[in-house]
Coordinates of C-alpha atoms in Angstrom, one line a residue:
Chain A
X144 CA -16.2 -4.7 -13.7
X145 CA -14.2 -2.7 -16.3
X146 CA -15.3 -2.2 -19.8
X147 CA -13.6 -3.7 -22.9
X148 CA -11.1 -1.5 -24.6
X149 CA -12.7 0.7 -27.2
X150 CA -12.4 4.1 -28.8
X151 CA -15.8 5.1 -30.4
X152 CA -15.6 6.6 -33.8
X153 CA -18.1 9.4 -33.1
X154 CA -15.8 11.0 -30.5
X155 CA -12.7 13.2 -30.8
X156 CA -9.6 12.6 -28.6
X157 CA -7.0 14.7 -26.8
X158 CA -3.5 13.2 -26.5
X159 CA -3.8 13.5 -22.7
X160 CA -6.4 10.7 -22.9
X161 CA -9.6 12.7 -22.8
X162 CA -12.5 12.5 -25.2
X163 CA -15.0 15.0 -26.5
X164 CA -18.5 14.4 -28.0
X165 CA -19.3 17.6 -29.9
X166 CA -22.9 18.5 -30.7
X167 CA -23.1 22.0 -32.3
X168 CA -21.7 24.5 -29.8
X169 CA -21.8 22.1 -26.9
X170 CA -19.4 19.3 -25.9
X171 CA -19.4 16.5 -23.4
X172 CA -16.0 15.5 -22.0
X173 CA -14.6 12.4 -20.2
X174 CA -11.5 10.2 -20.0
X175 CA -10.7 7.4 -22.4
X176 CA -10.7 3.7 -21.8
X177 CA -6.9 3.9 -21.8
X178 CA -6.9 6.5 -19.1
X179 CA -9.2 4.7 -16.8
X180 CA -7.3 1.4 -17.3
X181 CA -4.0 3.1 -16.3
X182 CA -5.6 4.7 -13.3
X183 CA -7.4 1.6 -12.0
X184 CA -10.6 1.7 -10.0
X185 CA -11.8 5.3 -9.8
X186 CA -12.9 6.1 -6.3
X187 CA -13.3 9.9 -6.3
X188 CA -14.2 12.5 -8.9
X189 CA -13.7 16.2 -7.9
X190 CA -15.8 18.2 -10.4
X191 CA -15.4 21.8 -11.3
X192 CA -18.3 24.2 -10.5
X193 CA -21.0 24.9 -13.1
X194 CA -20.3 28.3 -14.7
X195 CA -16.5 28.1 -14.5
X196 CA -14.5 28.6 -17.6
X197 CA -12.1 25.9 -18.7
X198 CA -9.2 26.1 -21.2
X199 CA -8.0 23.7 -23.8
X200 CA -5.0 21.6 -22.6
X201 CA -5.5 22.7 -19.0
X202 CA -6.7 20.6 -16.0
X203 CA -10.3 21.2 -15.0
X204 CA -11.0 18.3 -12.6
X205 CA -9.3 15.6 -10.6
X206 CA -10.0 11.9 -10.7
X207 CA -8.6 9.5 -8.1
X208 CA -8.1 5.8 -7.9
X209 CA -7.1 4.0 -4.7
X210 CA -3.5 4.3 -5.8
X211 CA -3.2 7.5 -7.8
X212 CA -4.5 11.0 -8.6
X213 CA -4.8 12.3 -12.1
X214 CA -5.7 15.7 -13.5
X215 CA -8.4 15.6 -16.1
X216 CA -7.4 17.9 -19.0
X217 CA -9.9 19.9 -21.1
X218 CA -9.8 18.8 -24.8
X219 CA -11.4 22.2 -25.7
X220 CA -12.2 25.5 -24.1
X221 CA -15.6 26.7 -22.8
X222 CA -17.9 27.2 -19.9
X223 CA -19.2 24.4 -17.7
X224 CA -22.9 23.9 -18.2
X225 CA -23.3 20.7 -16.2
X226 CA -21.2 18.2 -14.2
X227 CA -22.0 14.5 -13.8
X228 CA -23.3 14.6 -10.2
X229 CA -23.9 10.8 -10.3
X230 CA -20.1 10.2 -10.2
X231 CA -20.1 11.5 -6.6
X232 CA -21.9 8.4 -5.5
X233 CA -20.7 6.0 -8.3
X234 CA -17.2 7.1 -9.4
X235 CA -16.6 3.6 -10.7
X236 CA -18.9 4.4 -13.7
X237 CA -15.7 6.0 -15.2
X238 CA -14.3 2.4 -15.3
X239 CA -17.5 0.6 -16.2
X240 CA -18.7 2.9 -19.0
X241 CA -16.1 5.6 -19.7
X242 CA -17.9 7.0 -22.8
X243 CA -21.5 6.8 -21.4
X244 CA -22.4 6.9 -17.7
X245 CA -18.8 8.0 -16.9
X246 CA -19.1 11.4 -18.7
X247 CA -17.7 14.2 -16.6
X248 CA -18.8 17.6 -17.8
X249 CA -20.9 19.3 -20.4
X250 CA -19.5 22.5 -21.8
X251 CA -20.6 25.4 -24.0
X252 CA -17.6 25.6 -26.4
X253 CA -16.0 29.0 -26.8
X254 CA -14.1 28.1 -29.9
X255 CA -15.6 25.1 -31.8
X256 CA -12.6 25.2 -34.3
X257 CA -10.4 23.8 -31.5
X258 CA -11.8 20.5 -32.6
X259 CA -9.4 20.6 -35.6
X260 CA -6.5 20.0 -33.2
X261 CA -8.0 16.8 -31.7
X262 CA -7.4 13.2 -32.9
X263 CA -10.0 10.9 -34.5
X264 CA -10.4 7.4 -33.1
X265 CA -8.0 5.8 -35.4
X266 CA -5.2 8.3 -34.7
X267 CA -5.8 8.1 -31.0
X268 CA -5.8 4.3 -31.0
X269 CA -2.4 4.4 -32.8
X270 CA -1.1 6.8 -30.1
X271 CA -2.1 4.5 -27.2
X272 CA -0.7 1.5 -28.9
X273 CA 2.7 3.1 -28.9
X274 CA 2.7 3.9 -25.2
Chain B
X172 CA 15.2 3.5 -20.2
X173 CA 12.0 2.0 -18.7
X174 CA 12.5 -1.3 -20.5
X175 CA 16.1 -1.5 -19.3
X176 CA 15.0 -0.8 -15.7
X177 CA 12.3 -3.5 -15.9
X178 CA 14.9 -6.0 -17.1
X179 CA 16.8 -5.7 -13.9
X180 CA 13.8 -6.2 -11.6
X181 CA 13.8 -9.4 -9.6
X182 CA 10.9 -11.8 -9.9
X183 CA 9.5 -14.1 -7.3
X184 CA 8.9 -17.8 -8.1
X185 CA 5.2 -16.9 -8.4
X186 CA 5.6 -14.5 -11.3
X187 CA 3.8 -16.6 -13.8
X188 CA 1.0 -17.3 -11.4
X189 CA 0.5 -13.6 -11.1
X190 CA 0.5 -13.0 -14.8
X191 CA -2.0 -15.9 -15.3
X192 CA -4.3 -14.4 -12.7
X193 CA -4.4 -11.1 -14.5
X194 CA -2.1 -9.2 -12.2
X195 CA -0.9 -5.7 -13.0
X196 CA 2.8 -6.0 -12.2
X197 CA 4.8 -2.9 -11.0
X198 CA 8.3 -2.2 -9.8
X199 CA 8.4 -2.3 -6.0
X200 CA 11.7 -2.1 -4.0
X201 CA 13.6 -3.7 -6.9
X202 CA 11.1 -6.4 -7.5
X203 CA 8.3 -6.8 -10.1
X204 CA 5.3 -7.4 -7.9
X205 CA 1.5 -7.6 -8.4
X206 CA -0.2 -4.4 -7.3
X207 CA -3.7 -5.9 -8.0
X208 CA -5.4 -8.7 -10.0
X209 CA -8.2 -8.5 -12.5
X210 CA -11.0 -8.1 -9.9
X211 CA -9.4 -4.9 -8.5
X212 CA -8.2 -3.5 -5.2
X213 CA -11.6 -3.0 -3.5
X214 CA -12.7 -6.6 -4.2
X215 CA -9.4 -8.0 -2.9
X216 CA -9.6 -5.8 0.2
X217 CA -13.2 -6.9 1.0
X218 CA -12.3 -10.5 0.4
X219 CA -9.6 -10.4 3.0
X220 CA -12.1 -8.8 5.5
X221 CA -14.7 -11.5 5.0
X222 CA -13.0 -14.5 3.4
X223 CA -9.3 -15.1 2.7
X224 CA -6.7 -13.3 0.6
X225 CA -3.4 -14.7 -0.5
X226 CA -0.4 -12.3 -0.9
X227 CA 3.0 -13.1 -2.4
X228 CA 5.4 -11.3 -0.1
X229 CA 8.5 -13.1 -1.3
X230 CA 10.2 -9.8 -1.8
X231 CA 10.6 -9.5 2.0
X232 CA 14.0 -10.5 3.3
X233 CA 15.1 -12.9 6.0
X234 CA 18.1 -12.9 8.3
X235 CA 19.0 -15.9 10.4
X236 CA 20.8 -15.3 13.7
X237 CA 22.1 -18.3 15.6
X238 CA 24.7 -19.3 18.3
X239 CA 25.2 -19.0 22.0
X240 CA 25.4 -15.1 21.7
X241 CA 22.4 -14.7 19.3
X242 CA 20.1 -13.6 22.1
X243 CA 22.5 -11.1 23.5
X244 CA 23.2 -9.8 20.0
X245 CA 19.6 -9.3 19.1
X246 CA 19.0 -7.7 22.5
X247 CA 21.6 -5.1 21.5
X248 CA 20.3 -4.3 18.0
X249 CA 16.5 -4.8 18.4
X250 CA 14.4 -2.4 20.4
X251 CA 12.1 -5.0 22.1
X252 CA 13.1 -7.3 24.9
X253 CA 14.3 -10.4 23.1
X254 CA 14.8 -12.4 26.4
X255 CA 11.0 -12.4 26.6
X256 CA 10.7 -14.0 23.2
X257 CA 9.9 -17.6 23.8
X258 CA 10.8 -20.6 21.6
X259 CA 8.2 -20.7 18.9
X260 CA 7.2 -17.0 19.6
X261 CA 7.1 -13.9 17.5
X262 CA 8.0 -10.3 18.4
X263 CA 7.8 -7.0 16.7
X264 CA 10.6 -4.5 17.1
X265 CA 12.5 -1.6 15.6
X266 CA 16.1 -1.5 14.3
X267 CA 17.4 1.9 15.4
X268 CA 20.4 4.1 14.9
X269 CA 22.4 5.5 17.8
X270 CA 20.3 8.7 17.6
X271 CA 17.0 6.7 17.7
X272 CA 16.2 7.1 14.0
X273 CA 14.4 4.0 12.7
X274 CA 16.3 1.9 10.2
X275 CA 13.5 -0.7 9.8
X276 CA 10.6 -2.3 11.6
X277 CA 10.7 -6.1 11.7
X278 CA 9.3 -9.3 13.1
X279 CA 11.6 -11.7 14.8
X280 CA 10.8 -15.4 15.4
X281 CA 12.6 -17.6 17.9
X282 CA 12.8 -20.9 16.1
X283 CA 14.9 -22.7 18.8
X284 CA 16.7 -21.6 21.9
X285 CA 19.6 -19.9 20.1
X286 CA 18.2 -19.6 16.6
X287 CA 16.2 -16.7 15.3
X288 CA 14.7 -15.6 12.0
X289 CA 14.1 -11.9 11.4
X290 CA 12.0 -10.7 8.5
X291 CA 13.0 -7.4 6.9
X292 CA 11.3 -5.0 4.5
X293 CA 12.5 -5.6 0.9
X294 CA 13.7 -2.0 0.4
X295 CA 15.7 -2.1 3.6
X296 CA 17.0 -5.7 3.5
X297 CA 20.6 -5.0 2.3
X298 CA 21.1 -2.1 4.6
X299 CA 19.6 -4.0 7.5
X300 CA 21.9 -7.0 6.9
X301 CA 25.0 -4.8 6.6
X302 CA 24.0 -3.1 9.9
X303 CA 23.5 -6.4 11.6
X304 CA 26.7 -7.9 10.2
X305 CA 28.7 -4.8 11.4
X306 CA 27.3 -4.9 14.9
X307 CA 27.8 -8.7 15.1
X308 CA 31.6 -8.3 15.0
X309 CA 31.9 -7.8 18.7
X310 CA 30.1 -11.0 19.5
X311 CA 32.0 -14.3 19.4
X312 CA 29.5 -17.2 19.4
X313 CA 27.3 -15.8 16.7
X314 CA 26.3 -16.5 13.1
X315 CA 24.3 -13.8 11.2
X316 CA 23.3 -15.1 7.8
X317 CA 21.4 -13.4 4.9
X318 CA 18.7 -16.1 4.3
X319 CA 16.6 -14.1 1.9
X320 CA 17.3 -16.4 -1.1
X321 CA 16.2 -19.5 1.0
X322 CA 12.6 -18.5 1.4
X323 CA 9.5 -17.6 -0.5
X324 CA 6.8 -16.1 1.7
X325 CA 3.0 -16.2 1.3
X326 CA 0.6 -14.4 3.5
X327 CA -2.8 -16.1 3.9
X328 CA -5.0 -13.5 5.6
X329 CA -8.7 -13.2 6.6
X330 CA -11.4 -14.9 8.7
X331 CA -11.3 -18.0 6.4
X332 CA -7.5 -18.3 6.4
X333 CA -7.2 -20.9 9.2
X334 CA -10.0 -23.1 7.7
X335 CA -8.2 -23.1 4.3
X336 CA -4.9 -23.9 6.0
X337 CA -6.4 -26.7 8.1
X338 CA -7.7 -28.5 5.0
X339 CA -4.2 -28.6 3.5
X340 CA -2.1 -29.5 6.6
X341 CA -0.5 -32.9 6.2
X342 CA 1.8 -32.9 9.2
X343 CA 2.0 -30.6 12.2
X344 CA -0.4 -28.0 13.5
X345 CA -1.2 -24.4 12.7
X346 CA 0.4 -21.9 15.2
X347 CA -1.7 -19.6 17.4
X348 CA -1.5 -15.9 16.9
X349 CA 2.0 -14.6 17.5
X350 CA 3.4 -18.1 17.4
X351 CA 5.3 -20.2 14.9
X352 CA 5.1 -23.9 13.9
X353 CA 6.8 -26.2 11.4
X354 CA 4.3 -28.1 9.3
X355 CA 3.8 -29.7 5.9
X356 CA 1.2 -27.9 3.9
X357 CA 0.1 -29.3 0.5
X358 CA 3.4 -31.1 0.1
X359 CA 5.6 -28.1 1.1
X360 CA 7.6 -28.0 4.3
X361 CA 6.7 -24.6 5.8
X362 CA 7.5 -22.4 8.7
X363 CA 4.1 -21.1 9.6
X364 CA 3.9 -17.8 11.5
X365 CA 0.7 -16.6 13.2
X366 CA 1.3 -13.0 12.0
X367 CA 0.2 -10.7 9.3
X368 CA -0.3 -7.1 8.1
X369 CA -4.0 -6.8 7.5
X370 CA -5.7 -6.5 10.9
X371 CA -7.3 -9.9 10.2
X372 CA -6.5 -13.3 11.7
X373 CA -4.2 -15.3 9.4
X374 CA -0.8 -16.8 8.8
X375 CA 2.4 -16.2 6.9
X376 CA 4.0 -19.2 5.3
X377 CA 7.7 -19.4 4.6
X378 CA 8.8 -22.2 2.3
X379 CA 11.6 -23.1 -0.2
X380 CA 11.2 -21.1 -3.4
X381 CA 10.9 -24.3 -5.4
X382 CA 7.9 -25.3 -3.4
X383 CA 6.1 -22.0 -3.5
X384 CA 4.2 -22.3 -6.9
X385 CA 2.5 -25.6 -5.8
X386 CA 1.7 -24.2 -2.4
X387 CA 0.2 -21.1 -4.0
X388 CA -1.9 -23.2 -6.4
X389 CA -3.1 -25.4 -3.5
X390 CA -4.2 -22.4 -1.4
X391 CA -6.0 -20.8 -4.4
X392 CA -7.7 -24.1 -5.2
X393 CA -8.8 -24.3 -1.5
X394 CA -10.6 -20.9 -1.8
X395 CA -8.1 -18.1 -1.2
X396 CA -8.2 -15.1 -3.5
X397 CA -5.0 -13.6 -4.9
X398 CA -4.5 -10.1 -3.4
X399 CA -1.9 -7.6 -4.4
X400 CA 0.2 -4.9 -2.8
X401 CA -2.4 -2.2 -3.2
X402 CA -4.9 -4.1 -1.1
X403 CA -2.2 -4.9 1.4
X404 CA -1.6 -1.2 1.8
X405 CA -5.3 -0.2 2.3
X406 CA -5.7 -3.1 4.7
X407 CA -2.7 -2.2 6.8
X408 CA -3.7 1.4 6.9
X409 CA -7.2 0.7 8.1
X410 CA -5.5 -1.4 10.9
X411 CA -3.0 1.5 11.5
X412 CA 0.1 -0.6 10.9
X413 CA 3.2 1.4 10.1
X414 CA 4.8 1.3 6.6
X415 CA 8.5 2.0 6.6
X416 CA 9.4 4.8 4.3
X417 CA 6.1 6.4 4.9
X418 CA 5.1 6.4 8.6
X419 CA 8.6 5.4 9.8
X420 CA 12.0 6.8 8.7
X421 CA 15.4 7.6 9.9
X422 CA 14.2 11.1 10.7
X423 CA 11.6 9.9 13.2
X424 CA 12.0 8.0 16.5
X425 CA 9.8 5.1 17.5
X426 CA 8.4 7.2 20.3
X427 CA 7.1 9.8 17.9
X428 CA 5.7 7.0 15.8
X429 CA 3.7 5.6 18.7
X430 CA 5.9 2.5 19.0
X431 CA 7.2 3.1 22.5
X432 CA 5.5 -0.2 23.5
X433 CA 8.1 -2.0 21.3
X434 CA 11.0 -0.2 22.8
X435 CA 12.3 -1.6 26.1
X436 CA 14.8 1.1 27.1
X437 CA 16.2 -0.9 30.0
X438 CA 17.6 -3.5 27.5
X439 CA 20.1 -0.9 26.3
X440 CA 19.6 -1.5 22.6
X441 CA 21.3 0.8 20.1
X442 CA 19.3 4.0 20.2
X443 CA 17.9 3.5 23.8
X444 CA 20.2 6.2 25.2
X445 CA 19.0 8.8 22.7
X446 CA 15.4 7.9 23.3
X447 CA 15.8 8.1 27.1
X448 CA 17.3 11.6 27.0
X449 CA 15.0 12.9 24.2
X450 CA 12.1 13.4 26.6
X451 CA 8.5 13.8 25.3
X452 CA 8.5 14.2 21.5
X453 CA 7.2 17.4 20.0
X454 CA 5.3 15.5 17.3
X455 CA 3.1 12.4 17.3
X456 CA 2.0 10.0 14.5
X457 CA -1.8 9.9 14.6
X458 CA -4.5 8.1 12.5
X459 CA -7.2 10.4 11.1
X460 CA -10.3 10.1 9.0
X461 CA -11.9 12.6 6.7
X462 CA -15.3 14.0 7.7
X463 CA -16.1 15.1 4.2
X464 CA -15.0 14.3 0.7
X465 CA -11.4 13.8 -0.6
X466 CA -8.5 11.4 -0.3
X467 CA -5.3 12.3 1.6
X468 CA -2.0 11.4 0.1
X469 CA 1.6 11.2 1.5
X470 CA 3.1 14.6 1.7
X471 CA -0.1 16.6 2.0
X472 CA 0.2 19.3 4.7
X473 CA -1.8 18.9 7.9
X474 CA -3.4 22.1 9.4
X475 CA -4.2 22.6 13.0
X476 CA -6.4 25.6 13.8
X477 CA -5.9 26.7 10.2
X478 CA -2.1 26.7 10.4
X479 CA 0.3 24.3 8.8
X480 CA 1.4 22.0 11.6
X481 CA 2.2 18.5 10.2
X482 CA 2.4 16.2 7.3
X483 CA 0.5 13.1 6.0
X484 CA 2.7 10.0 5.8
X485 CA 0.1 7.6 4.5
X486 CA -3.3 8.2 2.9
X487 CA -5.9 6.4 0.9
X488 CA -9.6 5.9 0.5
X489 CA -10.8 3.3 3.0
X490 CA -12.7 0.6 1.2
X491 CA -14.5 -0.4 4.4
X492 CA -15.3 3.1 5.8
X493 CA -15.8 4.7 2.4
X494 CA -13.9 7.8 3.5
X495 CA -10.4 9.2 3.2
X496 CA -8.1 7.9 5.9
X497 CA -4.5 8.3 6.8
X498 CA -1.7 8.8 9.3
X499 CA 0.5 11.7 9.8
X500 CA 2.7 13.6 12.2
X501 CA 1.1 16.4 14.2
X502 CA 2.2 18.5 17.3
X503 CA 1.6 16.5 20.5
X504 CA -1.0 19.0 21.6
X505 CA -3.2 18.1 18.6
X506 CA -2.7 14.3 18.9
X507 CA -5.8 13.5 21.0
X508 CA -8.6 11.5 19.3
X509 CA -11.4 13.8 18.3
X510 CA -9.2 16.8 17.5
X511 CA -10.4 18.5 14.3
X512 CA -7.7 19.0 11.7
X513 CA -7.6 19.9 8.0
X514 CA -5.6 18.3 5.2
X515 CA -4.4 20.5 2.3
X516 CA -5.0 18.1 -0.6
X517 CA -3.4 19.9 -3.6
X518 CA -4.6 23.3 -2.6
X519 CA -8.1 22.3 -1.2
X520 CA -8.6 22.1 2.5
X521 CA -10.4 18.9 3.5
X522 CA -11.8 18.4 7.0
X523 CA -10.7 15.5 9.1
X524 CA -10.5 14.3 12.7
X525 CA -7.8 12.6 14.7
X526 CA -9.1 9.1 15.5
X527 CA -8.3 6.1 17.8
X528 CA -6.3 3.1 16.5
X529 CA -7.4 1.1 14.6
X530 CA -9.3 3.2 12.0
X531 CA -11.4 0.1 11.1
X532 CA -12.5 -2.5 13.6
X533 CA -14.7 -5.4 12.6
X534 CA -18.1 -5.5 14.3
X535 CA -18.6 -8.7 16.2

């Protein structure tokens, strides 16, 4: 079921185990392979509403496995443009394809320079190897 | 800190089997136990409902009670009527304090006329044994022995459990439900009990720790799927079996917990006086299911008619029903099946309904 461990180089990473794919002034967010592995099989994703504002380092959604609940932390600030509705029916996509089908929200970034505080794949991988 | 704590965890004789099967091992009641294997909780849960799952429950404790006074002693400490427990039979009961608070819930097996085996919850074993030893002092013809180190315990559960067992029986026969039998299984001398904690047919096998790995291997080779503590929890919750420390505690009586059927007040067990004079309880433990999205968790407030009125003691997502399920204490007036309730899940009100036991029943 679960994907192989990976941290794609085209993404940026937050140390609370979230990733961001930045395209101009928009970003797509999700949780990393490490996060989904620690959580186990994801069975429920509680998304924010489109139009709400989220803040860097603050929780914006919840993801639950059979055994645990975890906040999903925003790697950057902005306004929610879209949520991955498909996770309502298939939350396990977060396990199967954390960087693809398991994306969580699409955001209009309010401050694209916040990316400077995020980690690249190599730095993030070093971080998770220590924990 | 974490590493030091992990070093002190006890391991069952099957530890390397778990590691080889891709288990995620976690601390549980002082033991390092498999919470799930590589296929995951849902797959293990479903396998127990339609095939056979194999659980290592060697962390559970055992107490042997024997002698001419053993029956009288157990009648005093256990809530059920031990005189009605036949040789080769099994009986569920509570261990209560004088005030009726629950110290543990346990199965007792009568092995011979004056010889009993009681299985304790791992987290409670030492306290249970101390309690039993203390109350044994007023009896003369009695031996109460901590036998936890003598046994490993495997639970083979599911509709295929008896077929798998039958193929490995070398001497003796499998017991019926709620009965025990001595038998040799795949080279291991076992006490087989027709009991379990999943709501499925199945058996629990008690054997010497040295024989447990080969027995595990034989059962897996015969088709059983390794299943961990997480699936054990979702299975027992669908079946509405209580879990001590969640649905049962020293602060609740067995009557509130819906276990009055296991309390025979006229046997004068410790706690019976308090239960007799307490009258009808204000709160009742009820099973419930969500009617919308969300997953209840232990500690979530329960609202009745919009007001906080109770608390969730167990909650999960039911793999078979696909909805949030749980148990919790509510005022007796709100305990009837069909009563609409809400659960406050971290600030969000989720709609639910009180249900009948069990929450999941197999369609025949």
